[in-house]
Coordinates of C-alpha atoms and ligand atoms in Angstrom, one line a residue:
M208 CA -20.1 22.1 -49.3
G209 CA -23.6 23.5 -48.6
L210 CA -25.9 23.2 -45.7
S211 CA -26.6 19.6 -44.5
R212 CA -30.1 18.7 -43.4
N213 CA -30.0 19.0 -39.6
F214 CA -31.9 16.5 -37.6
S215 CA -29.9 17.2 -34.4
A216 CA -31.7 17.1 -31.0
G217 CA -30.2 20.4 -30.0
P218 CA -29.1 23.0 -30.8
G219 CA -31.7 22.3 -33.5
A220 CA -32.3 23.2 -37.1
L221 CA -33.5 26.8 -37.8
P222 CA -35.4 27.9 -40.9
L223 CA -33.1 28.9 -43.8
T224 CA -34.6 32.4 -44.1
V225 CA -33.8 33.0 -40.4
L226 CA -30.2 31.9 -40.9
Q227 CA -29.9 34.2 -43.9
Q228 CA -31.3 37.2 -42.0
A229 CA -29.0 36.4 -39.0
Q230 CA -26.0 36.2 -41.3
Q231 CA -26.9 39.6 -42.7
A232 CA -27.4 41.1 -39.2
V233 CA -24.0 40.0 -38.1
L234 CA -22.5 42.2 -40.8
E235 CA -25.1 45.0 -40.6
L236 CA -28.5 45.1 -39.1
P237 CA -30.4 46.4 -42.2
G238 CA -30.5 50.2 -42.3
T239 CA -28.5 50.8 -39.1
G240 CA -24.8 50.7 -40.0
I241 CA -24.2 48.5 -37.0
S242 CA -23.7 44.8 -36.4
I243 CA -26.2 43.0 -34.2
L244 CA -23.1 41.8 -32.2
G245 CA -22.3 45.3 -31.3
L246 CA -25.8 46.6 -30.7
S247 CA -26.3 48.1 -27.2
H248 CA -28.9 46.4 -25.1
R249 CA -29.8 49.9 -23.9
S250 CA -30.5 51.1 -27.4
T251 CA -34.1 52.0 -28.4
R252 CA -33.6 49.5 -31.3
F253 CA -33.0 46.6 -29.0
R254 CA -35.8 47.6 -26.7
A255 CA -38.1 47.6 -29.8
M256 CA -36.9 44.1 -30.6
L257 CA -37.6 42.8 -27.1
E258 CA -41.1 44.4 -27.2
E259 CA -41.8 42.9 -30.6
A260 CA -40.6 39.5 -29.5
E261 CA -43.0 39.7 -26.5
E262 CA -45.9 40.9 -28.5
R263 CA -45.5 38.2 -31.1
L264 CA -45.2 35.5 -28.4
R265 CA -48.3 36.9 -26.8
R266 CA -50.2 36.7 -30.1
L267 CA -49.0 33.3 -31.1
L268 CA -49.9 31.8 -27.7
Q269 CA -52.9 34.0 -27.0
L270 CA -51.3 34.7 -23.7
P271 CA -53.5 36.3 -21.1
P272 CA -52.3 39.6 -19.6
S273 CA -51.9 38.0 -16.2
Y274 CA -48.8 36.2 -17.5
R275 CA -45.3 37.8 -17.6
V276 CA -42.9 37.0 -20.4
L277 CA -39.3 36.8 -19.4
F278 CA -36.1 36.4 -21.5
L279 CA -33.6 34.8 -19.2
Q280 CA -30.2 33.1 -19.4
G281 CA -28.8 29.9 -17.9
G282 CA -30.8 27.5 -20.0
G283 CA -33.3 24.8 -18.9
T284 CA -30.8 23.9 -16.2
L285 CA -31.0 27.2 -14.3
Q286 CA -34.8 26.9 -14.4
F287 CA -34.4 23.6 -12.5
S288 CA -33.3 25.7 -9.6
M289 CA -35.2 29.0 -10.1
V290 CA -38.5 27.1 -10.1
P291 CA -38.1 25.6 -6.6
L292 CA -36.4 28.7 -5.2
S293 CA -39.6 30.8 -6.0
L294 CA -42.4 28.2 -5.8
L295 CA -41.4 25.8 -3.2
Q296 CA -42.1 27.3 0.3
K297 CA -40.7 25.9 3.5
G298 CA -43.2 23.3 4.9
S299 CA -44.6 22.3 1.5
V300 CA -43.6 19.6 -0.9
A301 CA -43.2 19.7 -4.7
D302 CA -44.2 16.8 -6.9
Y303 CA -42.1 15.8 -10.0
V304 CA -43.1 13.5 -12.8
V305 CA -39.9 11.5 -13.5
S306 CA -40.4 10.4 -17.0
G307 CA -36.9 10.5 -18.5
Y308 CA -33.4 12.1 -18.6
W309 CA -34.4 15.7 -18.3
S310 CA -37.1 15.3 -15.6
R311 CA -34.5 13.4 -13.6
K312 CA -32.1 16.3 -13.9
A313 CA -35.0 18.6 -12.8
I314 CA -35.8 16.7 -9.6
E315 CA -32.1 16.2 -8.7
A316 CA -31.6 20.0 -8.9
A317 CA -34.8 20.7 -6.9
R318 CA -33.6 18.6 -4.0
Y319 CA -31.0 21.2 -3.2
H320 CA -33.8 23.7 -2.5
G321 CA -36.5 21.9 -0.6
E322 CA -38.7 18.9 -0.2
V323 CA -39.5 17.1 -3.4
R324 CA -41.2 13.9 -4.2
S325 CA -41.2 11.6 -7.3
A326 CA -45.0 11.7 -8.1
W327 CA -44.7 9.2 -10.9
S328 CA -41.7 7.3 -12.3
G329 CA -41.2 5.7 -15.7
A330 CA -38.1 3.8 -14.5
A331 CA -39.8 0.4 -14.3
S332 CA -40.8 0.7 -18.0
G333 CA -37.3 1.8 -19.0
Y334 CA -38.8 5.2 -19.6
R335 CA -40.9 4.0 -22.5
R336 CA -44.2 5.5 -21.3
L337 CA -45.8 8.4 -19.5
P338 CA -48.7 8.6 -17.1
R339 CA -52.0 7.8 -18.8
S340 CA -54.5 10.6 -19.5
D341 CA -56.8 9.3 -16.7
E342 CA -54.1 8.6 -14.2
R343 CA -54.0 10.9 -11.2
V344 CA -50.4 12.1 -10.6
G345 CA -49.0 13.2 -7.3
S346 CA -51.0 14.9 -4.5
D347 CA -53.4 17.8 -5.0
D348 CA -51.9 19.7 -2.1
A349 CA -48.4 19.8 -3.6
A350 CA -46.8 23.2 -4.0
Y351 CA -46.7 22.4 -7.7
L352 CA -46.4 19.4 -10.1
H353 CA -43.4 19.7 -12.4
Y354 CA -43.2 17.8 -15.6
V355 CA -41.4 17.8 -19.0
S356 CA -43.8 18.0 -21.9
N357 CA -41.4 16.3 -24.3
E358 CA -38.6 14.0 -23.1
T359 CA -36.0 14.9 -25.7
V360 CA -33.7 11.9 -25.0
E361 CA -36.3 9.1 -24.8
G362 CA -38.6 10.6 -27.4
L363 CA -41.8 10.7 -25.2
Q364 CA -44.4 13.4 -25.5
F365 CA -47.4 14.4 -23.5
R366 CA -50.5 15.0 -25.7
Y367 CA -52.6 16.0 -22.6
L368 CA -51.9 17.5 -19.2
P369 CA -51.1 15.3 -16.3
V370 CA -54.1 14.9 -14.0
T371 CA -53.7 16.9 -10.8
A372 CA -55.2 19.8 -8.9
A373 CA -51.8 21.1 -8.0
P374 CA -50.4 24.1 -9.9
L375 CA -48.6 22.9 -13.0
V376 CA -45.0 23.8 -13.9
C377 CA -43.7 22.6 -17.2
D378 CA -40.3 22.4 -18.9
M379 CA -41.3 22.7 -22.6
S380 CA -37.7 23.2 -23.9
S381 CA -38.0 20.7 -26.7
D382 CA -41.6 21.3 -27.9
F383 CA -42.4 24.9 -27.1
L384 CA -44.1 26.7 -30.1
S385 CA -44.6 23.4 -32.0
R386 CA -48.3 23.4 -31.2
P387 CA -50.9 25.7 -29.6
L388 CA -50.8 25.9 -25.8
D389 CA -53.4 26.6 -23.2
V390 CA -51.1 28.6 -21.0
Q391 CA -53.9 29.4 -18.5
R392 CA -53.6 25.9 -17.1
F393 CA -50.0 26.6 -16.0
S394 CA -48.4 28.5 -13.2
L395 CA -45.1 28.6 -15.0
V396 CA -43.8 27.4 -18.3
Y397 CA -40.2 27.6 -19.4
A398 CA -38.3 26.7 -22.5
H399 CA -34.8 27.4 -23.7
A400 CA -34.6 28.5 -27.3
Q401 CA -32.0 26.1 -28.7
K402 CA -34.1 23.1 -29.5
N403 CA -37.1 24.5 -31.2
F404 CA -37.1 28.3 -31.6
G405 CA -33.7 29.9 -31.6
P406 CA -30.0 29.5 -30.7
A407 CA -28.6 28.7 -27.3
G408 CA -28.3 31.6 -24.8
V409 CA -31.9 32.6 -24.2
T410 CA -34.7 30.9 -22.2
V411 CA -38.3 32.1 -22.2
A412 CA -40.3 31.9 -19.0
L413 CA -44.1 32.5 -18.9
V414 CA -44.9 33.3 -15.3
K415 CA -48.4 33.8 -13.8
E416 CA -48.5 36.9 -11.7
E417 CA -49.9 35.3 -8.6
V418 CA -46.8 33.0 -8.5
L419 CA -44.6 36.1 -8.3
A420 CA -46.7 37.5 -5.4
K421 CA -46.2 34.4 -3.4
A422 CA -42.4 33.9 -3.9
P423 CA -40.2 34.3 -0.9
R424 CA -38.3 37.6 -0.2
G425 CA -34.6 37.8 -0.1
L426 CA -33.6 35.7 -3.1
P427 CA -30.5 36.8 -5.0
P428 CA -32.0 39.1 -7.8
I429 CA -30.5 37.0 -10.6
L430 CA -32.4 34.0 -9.3
D431 CA -35.6 35.9 -8.6
Y432 CA -38.3 36.1 -11.4
R433 CA -39.6 39.3 -9.8
A434 CA -36.3 41.1 -10.3
H435 CA -36.3 40.1 -14.0
V436 CA -39.9 41.3 -14.3
E437 CA -39.1 44.6 -12.7
A438 CA -36.1 45.1 -15.0
G439 CA -38.0 44.1 -18.1
S440 CA -35.6 41.2 -18.8
L441 CA -32.7 43.8 -18.7
L442 CA -31.4 43.0 -15.2
H443 CA -28.0 42.4 -16.7
T444 CA -26.6 42.3 -20.3
P445 CA -29.1 40.1 -22.2
P446 CA -28.0 37.9 -25.1
V447 CA -28.9 40.4 -27.8
F448 CA -28.0 38.2 -30.8
A449 CA -29.9 35.2 -29.4
I450 CA -33.0 37.3 -28.7
Y451 CA -32.8 38.8 -32.2
V452 CA -32.7 35.3 -33.8
V453 CA -35.7 34.3 -31.6
L454 CA -37.5 37.4 -32.9
L455 CA -36.7 36.3 -36.5
V456 CA -38.2 32.8 -35.7
L457 CA -41.3 34.4 -34.2
R458 CA -41.8 36.5 -37.3
W459 CA -41.4 33.4 -39.4
L460 CA -43.9 31.4 -37.3
E461 CA -46.5 34.2 -37.5
D462 CA -46.0 35.6 -41.0
E463 CA -44.7 32.6 -43.0
V464 CA -46.1 29.5 -41.2
G465 CA -49.3 31.3 -40.2
G466 CA -49.4 30.4 -36.5
L467 CA -49.2 27.5 -34.2
P468 CA -52.1 25.4 -35.5
Q469 CA -50.3 25.4 -38.9
M470 CA -47.1 24.6 -37.2
A471 CA -48.7 21.7 -35.4
K472 CA -50.1 20.4 -38.7
A473 CA -46.6 20.4 -40.3
T474 CA -45.2 18.7 -37.2
A475 CA -47.8 16.0 -37.3
E476 CA -47.1 15.4 -41.0
K477 CA -43.3 15.2 -40.6
S478 CA -43.4 12.8 -37.7
A479 CA -46.1 10.6 -39.4
Q480 CA -43.7 10.1 -42.3
V481 CA -40.8 9.1 -40.1
Y482 CA -42.8 6.8 -37.8
A483 CA -44.3 5.2 -40.9
A484 CA -40.7 4.3 -42.1
L485 CA -40.1 2.7 -38.7
D486 CA -43.4 0.8 -38.6
D487 CA -43.1 -0.5 -42.2
S488 CA -39.6 -1.9 -41.5
N489 CA -40.8 -5.3 -40.3
G490 CA -39.0 -4.9 -37.0
F491 CA -35.7 -3.7 -38.4
Y492 CA -36.2 -0.5 -36.5
R493 CA -37.5 -0.5 -33.0
A494 CA -39.0 2.8 -31.6
H495 CA -38.0 3.4 -28.0
P496 CA -41.4 4.6 -26.6
E497 CA -44.7 2.7 -26.4
P498 CA -46.9 4.0 -29.3
T499 CA -49.2 6.2 -27.2
W500 CA -46.4 8.5 -26.1
R501 CA -44.3 8.7 -29.2
S502 CA -42.8 12.2 -29.6
E503 CA -43.5 14.3 -32.7
M504 CA -40.3 16.2 -32.0
N505 CA -37.7 13.5 -31.3
V506 CA -38.1 10.0 -32.9
A507 CA -35.8 7.7 -30.8
F508 CA -35.2 4.2 -32.2
R509 CA -32.7 1.4 -32.7
C510 CA -31.4 -0.8 -35.4
P511 CA -30.7 -4.5 -34.8
T512 CA -27.0 -4.0 -33.9
P513 CA -24.7 -1.1 -32.9
E514 CA -22.7 -1.8 -36.1
L515 CA -25.8 -1.1 -38.2
E516 CA -26.4 2.1 -36.2
A517 CA -22.9 3.3 -37.0
R518 CA -23.4 2.4 -40.6
F519 CA -26.8 4.3 -40.6
L520 CA -25.1 7.4 -39.3
A521 CA -22.2 7.2 -41.8
D522 CA -24.6 6.6 -44.7
A523 CA -26.9 9.4 -43.6
A524 CA -23.9 11.8 -43.4
A525 CA -22.8 10.8 -46.9
A526 CA -26.4 11.6 -48.0
G527 CA -26.2 15.1 -46.4
M528 CA -28.1 14.4 -43.2
I529 CA -26.6 15.1 -39.8
G530 CA -27.4 14.9 -36.1
M531 CA -29.2 11.5 -36.1
E532 CA -27.3 9.9 -33.2
G533 CA -29.1 9.1 -30.0
H534 CA -28.2 10.9 -26.7
R535 CA -24.9 9.7 -25.2
S536 CA -26.9 8.4 -22.1
V537 CA -28.9 5.9 -24.2
G538 CA -27.2 5.5 -27.5
G539 CA -29.2 4.3 -30.6
L540 CA -30.6 6.8 -33.1
R541 CA -32.8 9.8 -33.0
V542 CA -34.3 11.9 -35.7
S543 CA -35.4 15.3 -34.4
L544 CA -38.1 17.2 -36.3
Y545 CA -38.0 20.6 -34.8
N546 CA -39.8 23.6 -36.4
G547 CA -36.9 24.4 -38.6
V548 CA -36.9 20.9 -40.2
T549 CA -39.0 21.2 -43.4
R550 CA -41.5 18.7 -44.7
E551 CA -39.1 18.0 -47.5
D552 CA -36.3 17.2 -44.9
A553 CA -38.6 14.8 -43.2
R554 CA -39.6 13.2 -46.5
V555 CA -35.9 12.7 -47.4
A556 CA -35.1 11.2 -44.0
A557 CA -38.0 8.8 -44.2
T558 CA -37.0 7.7 -47.7
F559 CA -33.4 7.2 -46.5
M560 CA -34.6 5.1 -43.6
R561 CA -36.8 2.9 -45.8
E562 CA -33.9 2.3 -48.2
F563 CA -31.5 1.6 -45.5
A564 CA -33.8 -1.0 -43.9
A565 CA -34.5 -2.6 -47.3
V566 CA -30.8 -3.0 -47.9
H567 CA -29.8 -4.2 -44.4
R568 CA -32.8 -6.2 -43.3
D569 CA -31.5 -9.4 -44.8
D570 CA -27.9 -9.1 -43.4
A571 CA -29.4 -8.5 -40.0
Y572 CA -31.6 -11.5 -40.3
E573 CA -28.7 -13.7 -41.5
R574 CA -26.6 -12.6 -38.6
A575 CA -29.4 -13.4 -36.2
V576 CA -29.7 -17.0 -37.4
E577 CA -25.9 -17.6 -37.7
Ligands
PLP68 C1 -31.9 20.1 -23.5 C2 -32.9 20.1 -22.4 C3 -32.6 20.7 -21.2 C4 -31.3 21.3 -20.9 O1 -31.2 22.7 -21.1 P1 -29.9 23.5 -21.0 O2 -30.3 24.8 -21.8 O3 -28.8 22.8 -21.7 O4 -29.6 23.8 -19.6 C5 -33.7 20.8 -20.3 N1 -34.9 20.3 -20.5 C6 -35.2 19.7 -21.7 C7 -36.5 19.1 -21.9 C8 -34.2 19.6 -22.7 O5 -34.5 19.0 -23.8

C-alpha cells in the first residue's frame, strides 16, 4: 500500500533514503556478505561505524574536545536516573524546570536519588508556557538546573536557554539535531534517537569532562558515565542496528541536508506552514501553547469537539497521513515535524488541515448555537 506520511510524535519519521539503506543492510551490509543484524560489536567494521558516528556528531555540533560522546541504552527514562546519580551530590539540591509531561517524569525519577526542587512550574498555566527569556529560574547554587528543551506532549519549545548560573542539564530527546546547539553552555545533554535522529534503542549523551571528574565513586558501572567513557560505549553489547541507522541519519544531515543551520531552516519552514493553517482557521483549531513557546517539532492543537478530532484522524489516515493523534495523557491532535518529515509532507498536512477546517467549520458553528 506504500509508505504513509508519518507525523508521529515518536518513534518519528526517518528520511526515505535512510530507510532504504537500512533495508539493504538488514539483508547485507554492502560489500561485507553479512547482515547488520549479525554484525559483531567487536568487529573493526562496527568500531569504524561508532567512530564515524562520533566524528560526524562532533562536526555537526562543533563539539569542543572537552565533551565526551556516549551511545547508551535505556532511553530518556534511564537518563532521568543517571543524571542525578552522577551530578547530584549529598548535601546539594538539583533544580528542575517542570514544564510538561516529560519534565514531570524527570523530576519524579530524580527524587529517588537525592534532593530536588521544582524551580519553575507551568502547572498553573495548564502547561501552555515556559519561563520567559528574562526570568531567573531556580537558584544559582543548585547542583544543576534540568530542563526539557522541547516538551513533546504539550508542544512547547525553548528558543533560548533558561536564565541561571547553575550548570545546565538538558533533555533534548525531541529536538536534538533540529538546529545548531551551543553545547559549551551545558554540563550534560542527552537525547534518545527515536524522535528525531534514529530508531529506538540508542541514546546519545554529551558529557562535559569536569562533570565526570566530580561524579561519586561506587556507582554500578552500567549507571556510571565514566564506565561507559572508559569502555568507549562498548561496556556491554550495544544496539548495533540502531547505531548504524543513527550513522545513516548523520550522513544524511551532513551530506544531503548540508548541516544544522540548513536543517533549522527546513524546520522553521515546515512549522510555519502548519501553524499558518491553525491561525487561518478562524478559531476552528486551537493551538495548545501560548504563541511565544510554540514548538517547531510538535504542533499540539484541538478541534472544537472530540468527534471532529476523531473524524480528522480518520480523514487524515484515508489521505495517507498517520500519527496525528495527541498524547494519551492530554488527547487532542498533534502533528510532529521531525527531521525526517519533508517540506512536501508538511505542505500536504497543512493543505489537509485547511480543507478539513473549511468543510467542518460550519457544522461546528451550528452545533455550538443549537
Ligand atoms: C519521549 C520522551 C522521553 C522518553 O524517552 P524513552 O526513550 O521512552 O525513555 C523523554 N524525554 C522526552 C523529551 C521525550 O519526548
